[in-house]
PDB file of C-alpha atoms in Angstrom:
ATOM      1  CA  UNK A   1     114.029  74.243  88.859  1.00  0.00           C
ATOM      2  CA  UNK A   2     113.861  77.491  87.395  1.00  0.00           C
ATOM      3  CA  UNK A   3     113.022  78.182  83.636  1.00  0.00           C
ATOM      4  CA  UNK A   4     113.745  82.231  83.024  1.00  0.00           C
ATOM      5  CA  UNK A   5     111.504  82.668  79.355  1.00  0.00           C
ATOM      6  CA  UNK A   6     112.046  86.328  78.113  1.00  0.00           C
ATOM      7  CA  UNK A   7     108.269  87.139  77.531  1.00  0.00           C
ATOM      8  CA  UNK A   8     108.873  87.588  74.030  1.00  0.00           C
ATOM      9  CA  UNK A   9     110.869  84.584  73.773  1.00  0.00           C
ATOM     10  CA  UNK A  10     108.405  82.312  75.635  1.00  0.00           C
ATOM     11  CA  UNK A  11     106.501  80.513  72.771  1.00  0.00           C
ATOM     12  CA  UNK A  12     109.233  79.838  70.458  1.00  0.00           C
ATOM     13  CA  UNK A  13     111.296  78.099  73.389  1.00  0.00           C
ATOM     14  CA  UNK A  14     108.149  75.594  74.385  1.00  0.00           C
ATOM     15  CA  UNK A  15     107.880  74.896  70.787  1.00  0.00           C
ATOM     16  CA  UNK A  16     111.320  74.170  70.683  1.00  0.00           C
ATOM     17  CA  UNK A  17     111.205  71.945  74.160  1.00  0.00           C
ATOM     18  CA  UNK A  18     108.094  70.179  72.452  1.00  0.00           C
ATOM     19  CA  UNK A  19     105.721  71.285  75.250  1.00  0.00           C
ATOM     20  CA  UNK A  20     103.372  73.572  73.405  1.00  0.00           C
ATOM     21  CA  UNK A  21     100.725  70.607  72.351  1.00  0.00           C
ATOM     22  CA  UNK A  22      97.756  69.423  74.914  1.00  0.00           C
ATOM     23  CA  UNK A  23      96.678  70.235  77.649  1.00  0.00           C
ATOM     24  CA  UNK A  24      96.912  74.390  77.280  1.00  0.00           C
ATOM     25  CA  UNK A  25     101.117  73.766  76.661  1.00  0.00           C
ATOM     26  CA  UNK A  26     101.559  71.094  79.732  1.00  0.00           C
ATOM     27  CA  UNK A  27     102.251  67.451  78.802  1.00  0.00           C
ATOM     28  CA  UNK A  28     101.308  64.728  80.679  1.00  0.00           C
ATOM     29  CA  UNK A  29     104.020  63.820  82.249  1.00  0.00           C
ATOM     30  CA  UNK A  30     106.024  66.898  82.730  1.00  0.00           C
ATOM     31  CA  UNK A  31     106.333  68.373  86.273  1.00  0.00           C
ATOM     32  CA  UNK A  32     103.531  70.907  87.022  1.00  0.00           C
ATOM     33  CA  UNK A  33     104.562  74.366  86.458  1.00  0.00           C
ATOM     34  CA  UNK A  34     104.334  78.222  88.322  1.00  0.00           C
ATOM     35  CA  UNK A  35     104.806  81.304  87.498  1.00  0.00           C
ATOM     36  CA  UNK A  36     106.627  83.982  89.147  1.00  0.00           C
ATOM     37  CA  UNK A  37     105.511  87.806  87.800  1.00  0.00           C
ATOM     38  CA  UNK A  38     107.556  90.670  89.557  1.00  0.00           C
ATOM     39  CA  UNK A  39     107.937  94.415  89.486  1.00  0.00           C
ATOM     40  CA  UNK A  40     111.468  94.326  88.420  1.00  0.00           C
ATOM     41  CA  UNK A  41     114.342  91.631  88.957  1.00  0.00           C
ATOM     42  CA  UNK A  42     116.904  94.099  90.119  1.00  0.00           C
ATOM     43  CA  UNK A  43     115.397  94.899  93.079  1.00  0.00           C
ATOM     44  CA  UNK A  44     117.026  92.862  95.875  1.00  0.00           C
ATOM     45  CA  UNK A  45     113.375  92.532  97.465  1.00  0.00           C
ATOM     46  CA  UNK A  46     112.199  90.415  94.297  1.00  0.00           C
ATOM     47  CA  UNK A  47     115.786  88.929  93.975  1.00  0.00           C
ATOM     48  CA  UNK A  48     114.977  86.876  97.105  1.00  0.00           C
ATOM     49  CA  UNK A  49     111.130  86.542  95.916  1.00  0.00           C
ATOM     50  CA  UNK A  50     112.585  84.604  93.880  1.00  0.00           C
ATOM     51  CA  UNK A  51     115.492  82.612  95.476  1.00  0.00           C
ATOM     52  CA  UNK A  52     112.526  81.816  97.854  1.00  0.00           C
ATOM     53  CA  UNK A  53     110.241  80.909  94.589  1.00  0.00           C
ATOM     54  CA  UNK A  54     112.583  78.389  93.322  1.00  0.00           C
ATOM     55  CA  UNK A  55     113.575  76.922  96.435  1.00  0.00           C
ATOM     56  CA  UNK A  56     109.723  75.846  96.805  1.00  0.00           C
ATOM     57  CA  UNK A  57     109.737  74.889  93.341  1.00  0.00           C
ATOM     58  CA  UNK A  58     112.768  72.383  93.372  1.00  0.00           C
ATOM     59  CA  UNK A  59     111.221  70.665  96.771  1.00  0.00           C
ATOM     60  CA  UNK A  60     108.180  70.644  95.767  1.00  0.00           C
ATOM     61  CA  UNK A  61     108.719  69.177  91.825  1.00  0.00           C
ATOM     62  CA  UNK A  62     107.277  71.832  90.040  1.00  0.00           C
ATOM     63  CA  UNK A  63     108.914  73.652  87.621  1.00  0.00           C
ATOM     64  CA  UNK A  64     109.630  77.512  88.152  1.00  0.00           C
ATOM     65  CA  UNK A  65     108.912  80.099  85.345  1.00  0.00           C
ATOM     66  CA  UNK A  66     109.767  83.518  86.138  1.00  0.00           C
ATOM     67  CA  UNK A  67     109.447  87.092  84.236  1.00  0.00           C
ATOM     68  CA  UNK A  68     109.555  90.848  85.431  1.00  0.00           C
ATOM     69  CA  UNK A  69     108.786  94.257  84.671  1.00  0.00           C
ATOM     70  CA  UNK A  70     111.593  96.120  82.832  1.00  0.00           C
ATOM     71  CA  UNK A  71     110.699  99.160  85.563  1.00  0.00           C
ATOM     72  CA  UNK A  72     108.358  99.349  88.463  1.00  0.00           C
ATOM     73  CA  UNK A  73     104.943 100.547  87.020  1.00  0.00           C
ATOM     74  CA  UNK A  74     105.749  98.639  83.961  1.00  0.00           C
ATOM     75  CA  UNK A  75     102.456  96.924  83.658  1.00  0.00           C
ATOM     76  CA  UNK A  76     102.247  95.722  79.698  1.00  0.00           C
ATOM     77  CA  UNK A  77     105.241  93.600  80.433  1.00  0.00           C
ATOM     78  CA  UNK A  78     103.179  91.952  82.905  1.00  0.00           C
ATOM     79  CA  UNK A  79     100.321  91.571  81.079  1.00  0.00           C
ATOM     80  CA  UNK A  80     102.730  89.699  78.358  1.00  0.00           C
ATOM     81  CA  UNK A  81     103.934  87.678  80.931  1.00  0.00           C
ATOM     82  CA  UNK A  82     100.722  86.388  82.114  1.00  0.00           C
ATOM     83  CA  UNK A  83      99.422  85.732  79.163  1.00  0.00           C
ATOM     84  CA  UNK A  84     102.388  83.522  78.059  1.00  0.00           C
ATOM     85  CA  UNK A  85     102.285  81.665  81.465  1.00  0.00           C
ATOM     86  CA  UNK A  86      98.339  80.606  80.513  1.00  0.00           C
ATOM     87  CA  UNK A  87      99.736  79.557  77.071  1.00  0.00           C
ATOM     88  CA  UNK A  88     102.297  77.277  78.995  1.00  0.00           C
ATOM     89  CA  UNK A  89      99.913  75.927  80.797  1.00  0.00           C
ATOM     90  CA  UNK A  90     101.088  76.329  84.248  1.00  0.00           C
ATOM     91  CA  UNK A  91      98.921  75.598  87.373  1.00  0.00           C
ATOM     92  CA  UNK A  92      99.327  78.849  88.880  1.00  0.00           C
ATOM     93  CA  UNK A  93     100.835  81.998  88.788  1.00  0.00           C
ATOM     94  CA  UNK A  94     102.389  84.630  91.232  1.00  0.00           C
ATOM     95  CA  UNK A  95     102.401  88.112  90.922  1.00  0.00           C
ATOM     96  CA  UNK A  96     103.412  91.324  92.460  1.00  0.00           C
ATOM     97  CA  UNK A  97     101.503  94.090  90.119  1.00  0.00           C
ATOM     98  CA  UNK A  98     102.656  96.954  89.252  1.00  0.00           C
ATOM     99  CA  UNK A  99      99.757  98.467  88.395  1.00  0.00           C
ATOM    100  CA  UNK A 100      97.443  97.011  90.933  1.00  0.00           C
ATOM    101  CA  UNK A 101      93.873  98.350  88.938  1.00  0.00           C
ATOM    102  CA  UNK A 102      95.231  98.249  85.080  1.00  0.00           C
ATOM    103  CA  UNK A 103      96.851  94.755  85.680  1.00  0.00           C
ATOM    104  CA  UNK A 104      92.899  92.878  87.061  1.00  0.00           C
ATOM    105  CA  UNK A 105      91.864  92.222  82.972  1.00  0.00           C
ATOM    106  CA  UNK A 106      94.501  90.136  82.754  1.00  0.00           C
ATOM    107  CA  UNK A 107      94.388  88.611  85.801  1.00  0.00           C
ATOM    108  CA  UNK A 108      90.628  87.360  85.114  1.00  0.00           C
ATOM    109  CA  UNK A 109      91.583  85.688  82.289  1.00  0.00           C
ATOM    110  CA  UNK A 110      93.836  83.674  83.755  1.00  0.00           C
ATOM    111  CA  UNK A 111      91.346  82.796  86.373  1.00  0.00           C
ATOM    112  CA  UNK A 112      88.479  82.144  83.654  1.00  0.00           C
ATOM    113  CA  UNK A 113      91.161  79.705  82.389  1.00  0.00           C
ATOM    114  CA  UNK A 114      91.507  77.768  85.159  1.00  0.00           C
ATOM    115  CA  UNK A 115      94.821  79.575  86.768  1.00  0.00           C
ATOM    116  CA  UNK A 116      95.146  79.832  90.639  1.00  0.00           C
ATOM    117  CA  UNK A 117      96.011  83.472  90.493  1.00  0.00           C
ATOM    118  CA  UNK A 118      98.110  84.854  94.556  1.00  0.00           C
ATOM    119  CA  UNK A 119      99.552  88.087  94.701  1.00  0.00           C
ATOM    120  CA  UNK A 120     102.853  88.919  96.444  1.00  0.00           C
ATOM    121  CA  UNK A 121     103.433  91.465  98.484  1.00  0.00           C
ATOM    122  CA  UNK A 122     100.979  93.933  96.983  1.00  0.00           C
ATOM    123  CA  UNK A 123      97.406  93.412  96.766  1.00  0.00           C
ATOM    124  CA  UNK A 124      95.371  94.293  93.359  1.00  0.00           C
ATOM    125  CA  UNK A 125      92.583  96.677  93.213  1.00  0.00           C
ATOM    126  CA  UNK A 126      89.959  94.661  94.440  1.00  0.00           C
ATOM    127  CA  UNK A 127      91.788  92.179  96.023  1.00  0.00           C
ATOM    128  CA  UNK A 128      89.427  90.012  95.526  1.00  0.00           C
ATOM    129  CA  UNK A 129      91.064  90.363  91.828  1.00  0.00           C
ATOM    130  CA  UNK A 130      92.968  87.675  92.589  1.00  0.00           C
ATOM    131  CA  UNK A 131      92.033  84.259  94.361  1.00  0.00           C
ATOM    132  CA  UNK A 132      94.478  85.180  97.543  1.00  0.00           C
ATOM    133  CA  UNK A 133      97.351  87.306  99.033  1.00  0.00           C
ATOM    134  CA  UNK A 134     100.405  86.125 100.518  1.00  0.00           C
ATOM    135  CA  UNK A 135     102.294  89.835 102.488  1.00  0.00           C
ATOM    136  CA  UNK A 136     103.119  92.018 105.153  1.00  0.00           C
ATOM    137  CA  UNK A 137     100.588  93.964 106.321  1.00  0.00           C
ATOM    138  CA  UNK A 138     101.759  97.175 104.799  1.00  0.00           C
ATOM    139  CA  UNK A 139      99.028  98.906 107.104  1.00  0.00           C
ATOM    140  CA  UNK A 140     100.877  97.159 110.518  1.00  0.00           C
ATOM    141  CA  UNK A 141     104.622  98.303 109.255  1.00  0.00           C
ATOM    142  CA  UNK A 142     103.417 101.886 108.696  1.00  0.00           C
ATOM    143  CA  UNK A 143     101.990 101.906 112.094  1.00  0.00           C
ATOM    144  CA  UNK A 144     104.813 100.230 113.785  1.00  0.00           C
ATOM    145  CA  UNK A 145     106.993 103.203 112.683  1.00  0.00           C
ATOM    146  CA  UNK A 146     104.586 105.398 113.314  1.00  0.00           C
ATOM    147  CA  UNK A 147     104.445 104.112 116.765  1.00  0.00           C
ATOM    148  CA  UNK A 148     107.905 103.963 117.049  1.00  0.00           C
ATOM    149  CA  UNK A 149     108.902 107.506 116.199  1.00  0.00           C
ATOM    150  CA  UNK A 150     105.588 108.986 118.151  1.00  0.00           C
ATOM    151  CA  UNK A 151     107.219 107.378 120.977  1.00  0.00           C
ATOM    152  CA  UNK A 152     111.186 107.999 120.174  1.00  0.00           C
ATOM    153  CA  UNK A 153     110.179 112.035 119.835  1.00  0.00           C
ATOM    154  CA  UNK A 154     109.348 112.121 123.696  1.00  0.00           C
ATOM    155  CA  UNK A 155     107.046 114.934 123.516  1.00  0.00           C
ATOM    156  CA  UNK A 156     109.111 116.954 121.187  1.00  0.00           C
ATOM    157  CA  UNK A 157     106.787 118.652 118.456  1.00  0.00           C
ATOM    158  CA  UNK A 158     107.313 117.236 115.033  1.00  0.00           C
ATOM    159  CA  UNK A 159     107.464 118.277 111.698  1.00  0.00           C
ATOM    160  CA  UNK A 160     106.612 115.564 109.588  1.00  0.00           C
ATOM    161  CA  UNK A 161     108.529 114.710 105.797  1.00  0.00           C
ATOM    162  CA  UNK A 162     106.624 112.299 104.229  1.00  0.00           C
ATOM    163  CA  UNK A 163     108.710 110.322 101.684  1.00  0.00           C
ATOM    164  CA  UNK A 164     105.878 108.272  99.367  1.00  0.00           C
ATOM    165  CA  UNK A 165     105.776 106.277  96.818  1.00  0.00           C
ATOM    166  CA  UNK A 166     103.785 106.850  93.871  1.00  0.00           C
ATOM    167  CA  UNK A 167      99.473 107.862  93.471  1.00  0.00           C
ATOM    168  CA  UNK A 168      97.276 104.856  93.174  1.00  0.00           C
ATOM    169  CA  UNK A 169      99.774 102.585  94.119  1.00  0.00           C
ATOM    170  CA  UNK A 170      97.849 100.113  97.484  1.00  0.00           C
ATOM    171  CA  UNK A 171     101.037  99.329  99.245  1.00  0.00           C
ATOM    172  CA  UNK A 172     102.995 102.946  99.208  1.00  0.00           C
ATOM    173  CA  UNK A 173      99.290 104.030 100.369  1.00  0.00           C
ATOM    174  CA  UNK A 174      98.931 101.279 103.069  1.00  0.00           C
ATOM    175  CA  UNK A 175     102.477 102.360 104.648  1.00  0.00           C
ATOM    176  CA  UNK A 176     101.654 105.991 104.523  1.00  0.00           C
ATOM    177  CA  UNK A 177      98.352 105.476 106.463  1.00  0.00           C
ATOM    178  CA  UNK A 178      99.685 102.588 108.925  1.00  0.00           C
ATOM    179  CA  UNK A 179     102.303 105.832 109.579  1.00  0.00           C
ATOM    180  CA  UNK A 180      99.726 108.392 110.052  1.00  0.00           C
ATOM    181  CA  UNK A 181      97.826 105.924 112.673  1.00  0.00           C
ATOM    182  CA  UNK A 182     100.811 104.754 114.292  1.00  0.00           C
ATOM    183  CA  UNK A 183     102.095 108.511 114.901  1.00  0.00           C
ATOM    184  CA  UNK A 184      98.525 109.702 115.939  1.00  0.00           C
ATOM    185  CA  UNK A 185      97.882 111.889 113.695  1.00  0.00           C
ATOM    186  CA  UNK A 186      95.825 112.010 110.296  1.00  0.00           C
ATOM    187  CA  UNK A 187      95.897 113.207 106.518  1.00  0.00           C
ATOM    188  CA  UNK A 188      96.305 116.316 106.327  1.00  0.00           C
ATOM    189  CA  UNK A 189      97.364 117.435 109.739  1.00  0.00           C
ATOM    190  CA  UNK A 190     100.018 120.573 109.842  1.00  0.00           C
ATOM    191  CA  UNK A 191     102.423 118.575 111.544  1.00  0.00           C
ATOM    192  CA  UNK A 192     102.828 116.860 107.946  1.00  0.00           C
ATOM    193  CA  UNK A 193     104.893 119.706 106.413  1.00  0.00           C
ATOM    194  CA  UNK A 194     106.205 118.435 103.201  1.00  0.00           C
ATOM    195  CA  UNK A 195     105.057 115.397 101.060  1.00  0.00           C
ATOM    196  CA  UNK A 196     106.871 114.273  98.125  1.00  0.00           C
ATOM    197  CA  UNK A 197     106.927 110.317  96.096  1.00  0.00           C
ATOM    198  CA  UNK A 198     109.903 108.801  95.204  1.00  0.00           C
ATOM    199  CA  UNK A 199     108.878 105.303  93.287  1.00  0.00           C
ATOM    200  CA  UNK A 200     111.127 104.158  96.289  1.00  0.00           C
ATOM    201  CA  UNK A 201     114.307 105.164  94.419  1.00  0.00           C
ATOM    202  CA  UNK A 202     117.797 106.564  96.406  1.00  0.00           C
ATOM    203  CA  UNK A 203     118.474 109.441  94.144  1.00  0.00           C
ATOM    204  CA  UNK A 204     114.671 110.158  94.060  1.00  0.00           C
ATOM    205  CA  UNK A 205     114.210 110.173  97.529  1.00  0.00           C
ATOM    206  CA  UNK A 206     117.166 112.944  98.196  1.00  0.00           C
ATOM    207  CA  UNK A 207     115.783 114.630  95.243  1.00  0.00           C
ATOM    208  CA  UNK A 208     112.706 114.457  97.502  1.00  0.00           C
ATOM    209  CA  UNK A 209     114.090 115.519 100.675  1.00  0.00           C
ATOM    210  CA  UNK A 210     115.818 118.380  99.343  1.00  0.00           C
ATOM    211  CA  UNK A 211     113.193 119.855  97.913  1.00  0.00           C
ATOM    212  CA  UNK A 212     110.973 119.539 101.538  1.00  0.00           C
ATOM    213  CA  UNK A 213     113.807 121.191 102.723  1.00  0.00           C
ATOM    214  CA  UNK A 214     113.796 123.895 100.912  1.00  0.00           C
ATOM    215  CA  UNK A 215     110.086 124.128 101.746  1.00  0.00           C
ATOM    216  CA  UNK A 216     110.845 123.377 106.119  1.00  0.00           C
ATOM    217  CA  UNK A 217     114.016 123.411 106.773  1.00  0.00           C
ATOM    218  CA  UNK A 218     112.928 122.339 110.345  1.00  0.00           C
ATOM    219  CA  UNK A 219     112.027 119.123 109.254  1.00  0.00           C
ATOM    220  CA  UNK A 220     113.167 116.510 112.180  1.00  0.00           C
ATOM    221  CA  UNK A 221     111.006 113.419 111.534  1.00  0.00           C
ATOM    222  CA  UNK A 222     111.064 111.206 107.982  1.00  0.00           C
ATOM    223  CA  UNK A 223     108.949 108.773 107.362  1.00  0.00           C
ATOM    224  CA  UNK A 224     110.400 107.286 104.255  1.00  0.00           C
ATOM    225  CA  UNK A 225     108.237 104.902 101.683  1.00  0.00           C
ATOM    226  CA  UNK A 226     111.358 101.869 101.510  1.00  0.00           C
ATOM    227  CA  UNK A 227     115.279 101.952 102.887  1.00  0.00           C
ATOM    228  CA  UNK A 228     116.314 103.271  99.194  1.00  0.00           C
ATOM    229  CA  UNK A 229     114.326 106.248  99.846  1.00  0.00           C
ATOM    230  CA  UNK A 230     115.256 106.906 103.208  1.00  0.00           C
ATOM    231  CA  UNK A 231     118.989 106.391 102.445  1.00  0.00           C
ATOM    232  CA  UNK A 232     118.612 109.407 100.061  1.00  0.00           C
ATOM    233  CA  UNK A 233     117.084 111.392 101.993  1.00  0.00           C
ATOM    234  CA  UNK A 234     120.142 110.815 104.214  1.00  0.00           C
ATOM    235  CA  UNK A 235     122.253 111.815 101.287  1.00  0.00           C
ATOM    236  CA  UNK A 236     120.361 115.099 101.290  1.00  0.00           C
ATOM    237  CA  UNK A 237     120.284 115.653 105.343  1.00  0.00           C
ATOM    238  CA  UNK A 238     124.023 114.770 105.668  1.00  0.00           C
ATOM    239  CA  UNK A 239     124.587 117.437 102.768  1.00  0.00           C
ATOM    240  CA  UNK A 240     122.819 120.431 104.985  1.00  0.00           C
ATOM    241  CA  UNK A 241     124.787 118.638 108.661  1.00  0.00           C
ATOM    242  CA  UNK A 242     121.534 117.359 109.591  1.00  0.00           C
ATOM    243  CA  UNK A 243     121.560 114.172 109.606  1.00  0.00           C
ATOM    244  CA  UNK A 244     121.794 113.821 113.255  1.00  0.00           C
ATOM    245  CA  UNK A 245     119.596 115.772 114.363  1.00  0.00           C
ATOM    246  CA  UNK A 246     116.751 114.487 112.145  1.00  0.00           C
ATOM    247  CA  UNK A 247     114.933 111.011 112.987  1.00  0.00           C
ATOM    248  CA  UNK A 248     114.608 108.545 110.157  1.00  0.00           C
ATOM    249  CA  UNK A 249     111.872 105.867 110.062  1.00  0.00           C
ATOM    250  CA  UNK A 250     111.328 102.940 107.195  1.00  0.00           C
ATOM    251  CA  UNK A 251     109.804  99.737 106.259  1.00  0.00           C
ATOM    252  CA  UNK A 252     111.221  97.012 104.205  1.00  0.00           C
ATOM    253  CA  UNK A 253     113.671  95.300 106.358  1.00  0.00           C
ATOM    254  CA  UNK A 254     116.631  94.591 103.488  1.00  0.00           C
ATOM    255  CA  UNK A 255     119.884  93.516 104.417  1.00  0.00           C
ATOM    256  CA  UNK A 256     121.431  97.008 103.246  1.00  0.00           C
ATOM    257  CA  UNK A 257     118.239  99.045 105.160  1.00  0.00           C
ATOM    258  CA  UNK A 258     119.499  96.953 108.602  1.00  0.00           C
ATOM    259  CA  UNK A 259     123.054  98.079 108.389  1.00  0.00           C
ATOM    260  CA  UNK A 260     121.460 101.561 107.914  1.00  0.00           C
ATOM    261  CA  UNK A 261     120.116 101.185 111.060  1.00  0.00           C
ATOM    262  CA  UNK A 262     123.266  99.349 113.011  1.00  0.00           C
ATOM    263  CA  UNK A 263     125.312 102.586 111.925  1.00  0.00           C
ATOM    264  CA  UNK A 264     122.107 104.954 113.059  1.00  0.00           C
ATOM    265  CA  UNK A 265     121.607 106.661 109.243  1.00  0.00           C
ATOM    266  CA  UNK A 266     118.171 105.295 110.243  1.00  0.00           C
ATOM    267  CA  UNK A 267     116.360 104.929 113.657  1.00  0.00           C
ATOM    268  CA  UNK A 268     113.527 101.606 112.687  1.00  0.00           C
ATOM    269  CA  UNK A 269     112.685  99.443 109.960  1.00  0.00           C
ATOM    270  CA  UNK A 270     109.557  97.332 109.575  1.00  0.00           C
ATOM    271  CA  UNK A 271     110.691  94.133 108.592  1.00  0.00           C
ATOM    272  CA  UNK A 272     109.223  91.587 106.379  1.00  0.00           C
ATOM    273  CA  UNK A 273     109.733  88.585 104.422  1.00  0.00           C
ATOM    274  CA  UNK A 274     109.714  88.152 100.356  1.00  0.00           C
ATOM    275  CA  UNK A 275     111.262  85.029 100.445  1.00  0.00           C
ATOM    276  CA  UNK A 276     108.561  83.829 102.934  1.00  0.00           C
ATOM    277  CA  UNK A 277     105.931  85.291 100.939  1.00  0.00           C
ATOM    278  CA  UNK A 278     107.105  82.857  97.413  1.00  0.00           C
ATOM    279  CA  UNK A 279     107.670  79.626  99.508  1.00  0.00           C
ATOM    280  CA  UNK A 280     103.753  79.634 100.679  1.00  0.00           C
ATOM    281  CA  UNK A 281     102.714  80.657  97.112  1.00  0.00           C
ATOM    282  CA  UNK A 282     104.425  77.925  95.380  1.00  0.00           C
ATOM    283  CA  UNK A 283     103.301  75.307  97.788  1.00  0.00           C
ATOM    284  CA  UNK A 284      99.619  76.899  97.434  1.00  0.00           C
ATOM    285  CA  UNK A 285     100.258  76.429  93.952  1.00  0.00           C
ATOM    286  CA  UNK A 286     101.948  72.786  94.305  1.00  0.00           C
ATOM    287  CA  UNK A 287      98.158  71.752  96.508  1.00  0.00           C
ATOM    288  CA  UNK A 288      96.256  73.553  93.640  1.00  0.00           C
ATOM    289  CA  UNK A 289      98.032  71.095  91.132  1.00  0.00           C
ATOM    290  CA  UNK A 290      97.696  68.083  93.099  1.00  0.00           C
ATOM    291  CA  UNK A 291      93.858  68.379  94.990  1.00  0.00           C
ATOM    292  CA  UNK A 292      92.394  70.673  92.765  1.00  0.00           C
ATOM    293  CA  UNK A 293      91.824  72.921  96.426  1.00  0.00           C
ATOM    294  CA  UNK A 294      92.564  76.682  95.629  1.00  0.00           C
ATOM    295  CA  UNK A 295      94.218  78.823  98.384  1.00  0.00           C
ATOM    296  CA  UNK A 296      91.678  81.861  99.250  1.00  0.00           C
ATOM    297  CA  UNK A 297      91.692  85.270 101.850  1.00  0.00           C
ATOM    298  CA  UNK A 298      94.935  87.034 103.090  1.00  0.00           C
ATOM    299  CA  UNK A 299      97.716  85.576 104.218  1.00  0.00           C
ATOM    300  CA  UNK A 300      99.994  87.323 106.704  1.00  0.00           C
ATOM    301  CA  UNK A 301     103.351  86.366 106.293  1.00  0.00           C
ATOM    302  CA  UNK A 302     104.738  88.635 108.696  1.00  0.00           C
ATOM    303  CA  UNK A 303     106.519  91.786 110.288  1.00  0.00           C
ATOM    304  CA  UNK A 304     108.966  92.939 112.299  1.00  0.00           C
ATOM    305  CA  UNK A 305     110.462  96.436 114.080  1.00  0.00           C
ATOM    306  CA  UNK A 306     114.133  96.492 114.185  1.00  0.00           C
ATOM    307  CA  UNK A 307     115.807  99.069 115.704  1.00  0.00           C
ATOM    308  CA  UNK A 308     118.558  99.326 118.421  1.00  0.00           C
ATOM    309  CA  UNK A 309     117.546 101.966 119.963  1.00  0.00           C
ATOM    310  CA  UNK A 310     114.034 100.656 121.802  1.00  0.00           C
ATOM    311  CA  UNK A 311     111.377 102.882 123.442  1.00  0.00           C
ATOM    312  CA  UNK A 312     108.889 101.799 125.818  1.00  0.00           C
ATOM    313  CA  UNK A 313     105.712 100.239 124.400  1.00  0.00           C
ATOM    314  CA  UNK A 314     106.847  99.221 121.494  1.00  0.00           C
ATOM    315  CA  UNK A 315     107.730  95.777 120.195  1.00  0.00           C
ATOM    316  CA  UNK A 316     111.080  95.485 118.491  1.00  0.00           C
ATOM    317  CA  UNK A 317     113.515  93.162 117.664  1.00  0.00           C
ATOM    318  CA  UNK A 318     118.247  94.488 117.338  1.00  0.00           C
ATOM    319  CA  UNK A 319     119.961  94.579 114.143  1.00  0.00           C
ATOM    320  CA  UNK A 320     120.882  91.281 114.944  1.00  0.00           C
ATOM    321  CA  UNK A 321     117.742  89.748 114.848  1.00  0.00           C
ATOM    322  CA  UNK A 322     117.573  92.109 111.317  1.00  0.00           C
ATOM    323  CA  UNK A 323     120.444  90.800 110.142  1.00  0.00           C
ATOM    324  CA  UNK A 324     119.943  87.324 110.523  1.00  0.00           C
ATOM    325  CA  UNK A 325     116.543  87.516 108.996  1.00  0.00           C
ATOM    326  CA  UNK A 326     117.343  89.857 105.899  1.00  0.00           C
ATOM    327  CA  UNK A 327     117.691  89.730 102.337  1.00  0.00           C
ATOM    328  CA  UNK A 328     119.680  91.258  99.448  1.00  0.00           C
TER     329      UNK A 328
END
């Protein structure tokens, strides 16, 4: 069941449905509620996450409430959503935090009120600010494409551009650091000739790649935080006639990105599984509602390298597998 209510209308809607009294807004006969708060509601990753939450909530006899930021980085809307969901009497909240530090006080208030809070995809800072984390090992995701890139370069000197997320966002830093480790270089290595932030956006990815090409025209390897940034980079490279001699590697495994691997625009991507994150998170809240037992720690929801140009020593699946398991 899905009860998606805009944050500003939530209290009014509860009064109209008669759920405002007693038990923090949860009547004794009503199904237990679980909240899902994503960074945005338009990104296909979060669309798939919501689909997984809806499926698990329906199967578990729970009511799903959902909310999202107006844009990636919209911490204020996420705080409001937490407050409204606590007032509505949710048993648990699943959240992909936009600002991993600034959201912590609001999460603590929810936990103090007895609500189970689980981070999906992106850990808070500190990670133990939530009861549990269900997510891709983002460091491993970066490491896999770094290992792939190193092998694919076959000893050719690398001139690397990193198209990153934004400062202070854990998932972006983990992927970036994992890529460097997988490739076998450290931060500040002279082989990294350009680094630009993209916020995971295709248009920003294109601009970032254009800037990097101006700075270092001989770039031959591009790491991108996600596939929209990768496709933006590809557009910029194609405009310069460089699309065939620059290796692009990425992370996410969405259907659009996987098709870009299949077509050769992206050499390889690390695929993650948002539907599984949400399904497992809802199941954990359902168990808490039944037994009072709280989920804890970190649950790795898996990552797989997807490429049609496998390299020795790096385990991978082809795009047929990727398209059968993609999202978006």
